[in-house]
């Protein structure tokens, strides 16, 4: 795990800004609206992967391997970034530099990186330089990407029927009308765009 330095941070911060303002603008379309840009498609799972064997808090090994394989169809990056959604404030109320971690596409490193952190963060993005895919982690994990990326992710994960059950599994754990509406929007967009 590498916490990126100030020079690299300057190059990565615009990528975070693109996600926040163009690809997944929750300020413009707050929950229960679905903020994803139209050219991307998304899948969804609960942010409780740590209860599974071979998992960290937001992704299990099977999903990670599918992510890595799908990434190879759209990006040549050897590593990815984890960026906190929010920036801490200094004593003057000004935003500090965003905390961003760089990790290789290696399950052993991903599975254990959280043990190297001395605090827990609740909202973050995962992405690479290509911005052809990203994850938004909060109480849920939204995996979004270009159609080519999502189709390859689904194929690597086990096919369209497996992907469809991910939405149903998510809904099994909620009774909130807002969440049901939000998941319905994601699923409808997914089904209308997926070619698998």
Protein backbone atom coordinates (compact mmCIF):
# COMPACT_ATOMS: atom_id res chain seq x y z
CA UNK A 1 0.00 0.00 0.00
CA UNK A 2 1.29 3.45 -0.91
CA UNK A 3 -0.25 6.69 0.32
CA UNK A 4 0.34 8.91 -2.69
CA UNK A 5 2.64 11.89 -2.37
CA UNK A 6 1.76 15.51 -3.08
CA UNK A 7 3.04 15.46 -6.67
CA UNK A 8 1.00 12.38 -7.63
CA UNK A 9 -1.97 13.75 -5.70
CA UNK A 10 -2.09 16.72 -8.09
CA UNK A 11 -2.53 14.31 -11.00
CA UNK A 12 -5.14 12.13 -9.28
CA UNK A 13 -7.34 14.84 -7.72
CA UNK A 14 -8.81 15.80 -11.15
CA UNK A 15 -9.84 12.15 -11.61
CA UNK A 16 -11.69 12.23 -8.28
CA UNK A 17 -13.31 15.50 -9.34
CA UNK A 18 -14.46 13.94 -12.62
CA UNK A 19 -16.12 11.09 -10.73
CA UNK A 20 -17.80 13.48 -8.28
CA UNK A 21 -19.01 16.03 -10.84
CA UNK A 22 -19.52 14.07 -14.06
CA UNK A 23 -19.72 10.31 -13.56
CA UNK A 24 -21.46 10.08 -10.16
CA UNK A 25 -22.69 13.49 -9.11
CA UNK A 26 -24.57 12.91 -5.86
CA UNK A 27 -24.71 16.64 -5.16
CA UNK A 28 -26.81 17.14 -8.30
CA UNK A 29 -28.86 13.93 -7.86
CA UNK A 30 -28.94 13.02 -4.18
CA UNK A 31 -30.24 9.67 -2.94
CA UNK A 32 -32.79 8.20 -3.64
CA UNK A 33 -32.16 9.49 -7.16
CA UNK A 34 -29.42 7.54 -8.94
CA UNK A 35 -26.58 9.84 -9.85
CA UNK A 36 -24.71 7.70 -12.40
CA UNK A 37 -23.82 9.20 -15.77
CA UNK A 38 -25.80 7.72 -18.66
CA UNK A 39 -22.85 6.18 -20.50
CA UNK A 40 -22.01 3.97 -17.50
CA UNK A 41 -23.85 0.93 -16.15
CA UNK A 42 -23.72 -0.27 -12.54
CA UNK A 43 -23.99 -3.31 -10.31
CA UNK A 44 -24.59 -3.25 -6.58
CA UNK A 45 -23.76 -5.19 -3.43
CA UNK A 46 -23.75 -4.61 0.31
CA UNK A 47 -20.67 -3.16 1.98
CA UNK A 48 -20.35 -6.19 4.25
CA UNK A 49 -17.94 -8.38 2.34
CA UNK A 50 -15.76 -8.90 5.40
CA UNK A 51 -18.27 -11.46 6.63
CA UNK A 52 -17.31 -13.68 3.71
CA UNK A 53 -14.25 -15.88 3.67
CA UNK A 54 -11.50 -14.39 1.53
CA UNK A 55 -12.84 -10.83 1.61
CA UNK A 56 -12.04 -7.40 2.90
CA UNK A 57 -14.77 -4.97 3.92
CA UNK A 58 -15.96 -4.01 0.43
CA UNK A 59 -15.03 -6.77 -2.00
CA UNK A 60 -14.55 -10.51 -1.90
CA UNK A 61 -11.93 -12.44 -3.84
CA UNK A 62 -14.28 -13.61 -6.62
CA UNK A 63 -15.52 -10.09 -7.32
CA UNK A 64 -11.96 -8.76 -7.19
CA UNK A 65 -10.71 -11.32 -9.71
CA UNK A 66 -13.68 -10.49 -11.98
CA UNK A 67 -12.87 -6.78 -11.56
CA UNK A 68 -9.24 -7.34 -12.49
CA UNK A 69 -10.14 -9.41 -15.54
CA UNK A 70 -12.75 -6.90 -16.72
CA UNK A 71 -10.32 -4.03 -16.12
CA UNK A 72 -7.85 -5.64 -18.51
CA UNK A 73 -10.34 -5.20 -21.37
CA UNK A 74 -10.55 -1.42 -20.91
CA UNK A 75 -7.36 -0.33 -19.12
CA UNK A 76 -3.67 -1.16 -18.96
CA UNK A 77 -3.18 0.20 -15.43
CA UNK A 78 -1.19 -2.03 -13.11
CA UNK A 79 -2.57 -0.33 -10.02
CA UNK A 80 -5.65 1.47 -8.77
CA UNK A 81 -6.47 4.23 -6.29
CA UNK A 82 -8.63 4.38 -3.19
CA UNK A 83 -9.66 7.97 -2.51
CA UNK A 84 -11.64 9.24 0.45
CA UNK A 85 -14.83 11.01 -0.70
CA UNK A 86 -14.48 13.75 1.90
CA UNK A 87 -11.46 15.83 2.81
CA UNK A 88 -10.59 16.64 6.40
CA UNK A 89 -10.42 20.30 7.41
CA UNK A 90 -7.42 22.03 8.94
CA UNK A 91 -7.57 24.36 11.97
CA UNK A 92 -8.68 27.23 9.70
CA UNK A 93 -11.56 25.24 8.24
CA UNK A 94 -9.80 24.75 4.91
CA UNK A 95 -9.77 21.34 3.20
CA UNK A 96 -6.60 19.31 3.66
CA UNK A 97 -5.20 17.25 0.81
CA UNK A 98 -7.37 14.22 0.04
CA UNK A 99 -6.07 10.91 1.34
CA UNK A 100 -5.45 8.55 -1.57
CA UNK A 101 -3.94 5.07 -1.49
CA UNK A 102 -2.40 3.29 -4.46
CA UNK A 103 -2.58 -0.50 -4.61
CA UNK A 104 -1.55 -3.09 -7.22
CA UNK A 105 -4.16 -5.39 -8.75
CA UNK A 106 -3.03 -8.14 -6.39
CA UNK A 107 -5.55 -9.89 -4.14
CA UNK A 108 -3.09 -10.51 -1.31
CA UNK A 109 -2.38 -6.79 -1.03
CA UNK A 110 -6.04 -5.77 -1.36
CA UNK A 111 -7.30 -8.34 1.13
CA UNK A 112 -4.98 -7.07 3.86
CA UNK A 113 -4.42 -3.37 3.23
CA UNK A 114 -7.04 -2.25 5.77
CA UNK A 115 -4.99 -3.76 8.60
CA UNK A 116 -2.25 -1.23 7.76
CA UNK A 117 -4.57 1.75 8.37
CA UNK A 118 -4.88 3.20 11.86
CA UNK A 119 -8.41 4.49 11.27
CA UNK A 120 -11.54 3.50 9.40
CA UNK A 121 -13.08 5.52 6.58
CA UNK A 122 -16.65 5.06 5.46
CA UNK A 123 -16.98 6.63 2.02
CA UNK A 124 -14.45 6.27 -0.76
CA UNK A 125 -13.92 5.74 -4.47
CA UNK A 126 -11.88 3.02 -6.15
CA UNK A 127 -10.69 3.67 -9.73
CA UNK A 128 -7.73 3.69 -12.09
CA UNK A 129 -6.28 6.27 -14.46
CA UNK A 130 -8.59 5.26 -17.31
CA UNK A 131 -11.86 6.22 -15.53
CA UNK A 132 -13.58 3.52 -17.59
CA UNK A 133 -14.77 2.02 -14.28
CA UNK A 134 -14.99 2.96 -10.61
CA UNK A 135 -16.50 1.84 -7.35
CA UNK A 136 -18.30 4.05 -4.88
CA UNK A 137 -18.28 2.55 -1.39
CA UNK A 138 -20.62 3.75 1.33
CA UNK A 139 -23.22 1.53 2.99
CA UNK A 140 -23.39 -0.09 -0.43
CA UNK A 141 -20.85 -0.82 -3.13
CA UNK A 142 -21.74 0.55 -6.54
CA UNK A 143 -19.52 -0.81 -9.30
CA UNK A 144 -19.91 1.31 -12.43
CA UNK A 145 -18.22 1.14 -15.78
CA UNK A 146 -18.46 1.30 -19.52
CA UNK A 147 -20.64 -1.30 -21.15
CA UNK A 148 -17.60 -3.29 -22.28
CA UNK A 149 -16.25 -3.33 -18.73
CA UNK A 150 -19.56 -4.35 -17.14
CA UNK A 151 -20.21 -7.07 -19.74
CA UNK A 152 -16.78 -8.55 -19.07
CA UNK A 153 -17.22 -8.27 -15.31
CA UNK A 154 -20.55 -10.13 -15.51
CA UNK A 155 -19.05 -12.84 -17.70
CA UNK A 156 -16.12 -13.28 -15.29
CA UNK A 157 -18.43 -13.33 -12.28
CA UNK A 158 -20.67 -16.08 -13.67
CA UNK A 159 -23.14 -14.59 -16.13
CA UNK A 160 -26.19 -12.36 -16.30
CA UNK A 161 -28.36 -14.47 -13.99
CA UNK A 162 -25.74 -14.24 -11.24
CA UNK A 163 -25.58 -10.47 -11.75
CA UNK A 164 -29.38 -10.14 -11.53
CA UNK A 165 -29.44 -11.99 -8.20
CA UNK A 166 -27.06 -9.40 -6.75
CA UNK A 167 -29.87 -6.83 -6.88
CA UNK A 168 -32.34 -9.22 -5.27
CA UNK A 169 -29.86 -10.12 -2.53
CA UNK A 170 -29.37 -6.44 -1.81
CA UNK A 171 -33.13 -5.85 -1.58
CA UNK A 172 -33.59 -8.83 0.77
CA UNK A 173 -31.84 -6.81 3.47
CA UNK A 174 -33.93 -3.64 3.33
CA UNK A 175 -37.49 -2.47 3.83
CA UNK A 176 -36.84 1.21 3.07
CA UNK A 177 -38.96 2.56 0.21
CA UNK A 178 -36.16 4.96 -0.73
CA UNK A 179 -33.62 2.13 -0.97
CA UNK A 180 -36.05 -0.05 -2.93
CA UNK A 181 -36.62 2.83 -5.38
CA UNK A 182 -32.87 3.51 -5.66
CA UNK A 183 -32.02 -0.14 -6.33
CA UNK A 184 -34.86 -0.32 -8.84
CA UNK A 185 -33.35 2.55 -10.81
CA UNK A 186 -29.93 0.89 -10.87
CA UNK A 187 -31.38 -2.49 -11.87
CA UNK A 188 -33.58 -0.99 -14.61
CA UNK A 189 -30.62 0.88 -16.09
CA UNK A 190 -28.49 -2.27 -15.84
CA UNK A 191 -31.07 -4.51 -17.57
CA UNK A 192 -31.69 -2.01 -20.37
CA UNK A 193 -27.97 -1.65 -21.13
CA UNK A 194 -26.43 -5.07 -20.55
CA UNK A 195 -25.70 -7.18 -23.59
CA UNK A 196 -24.70 -10.43 -21.86
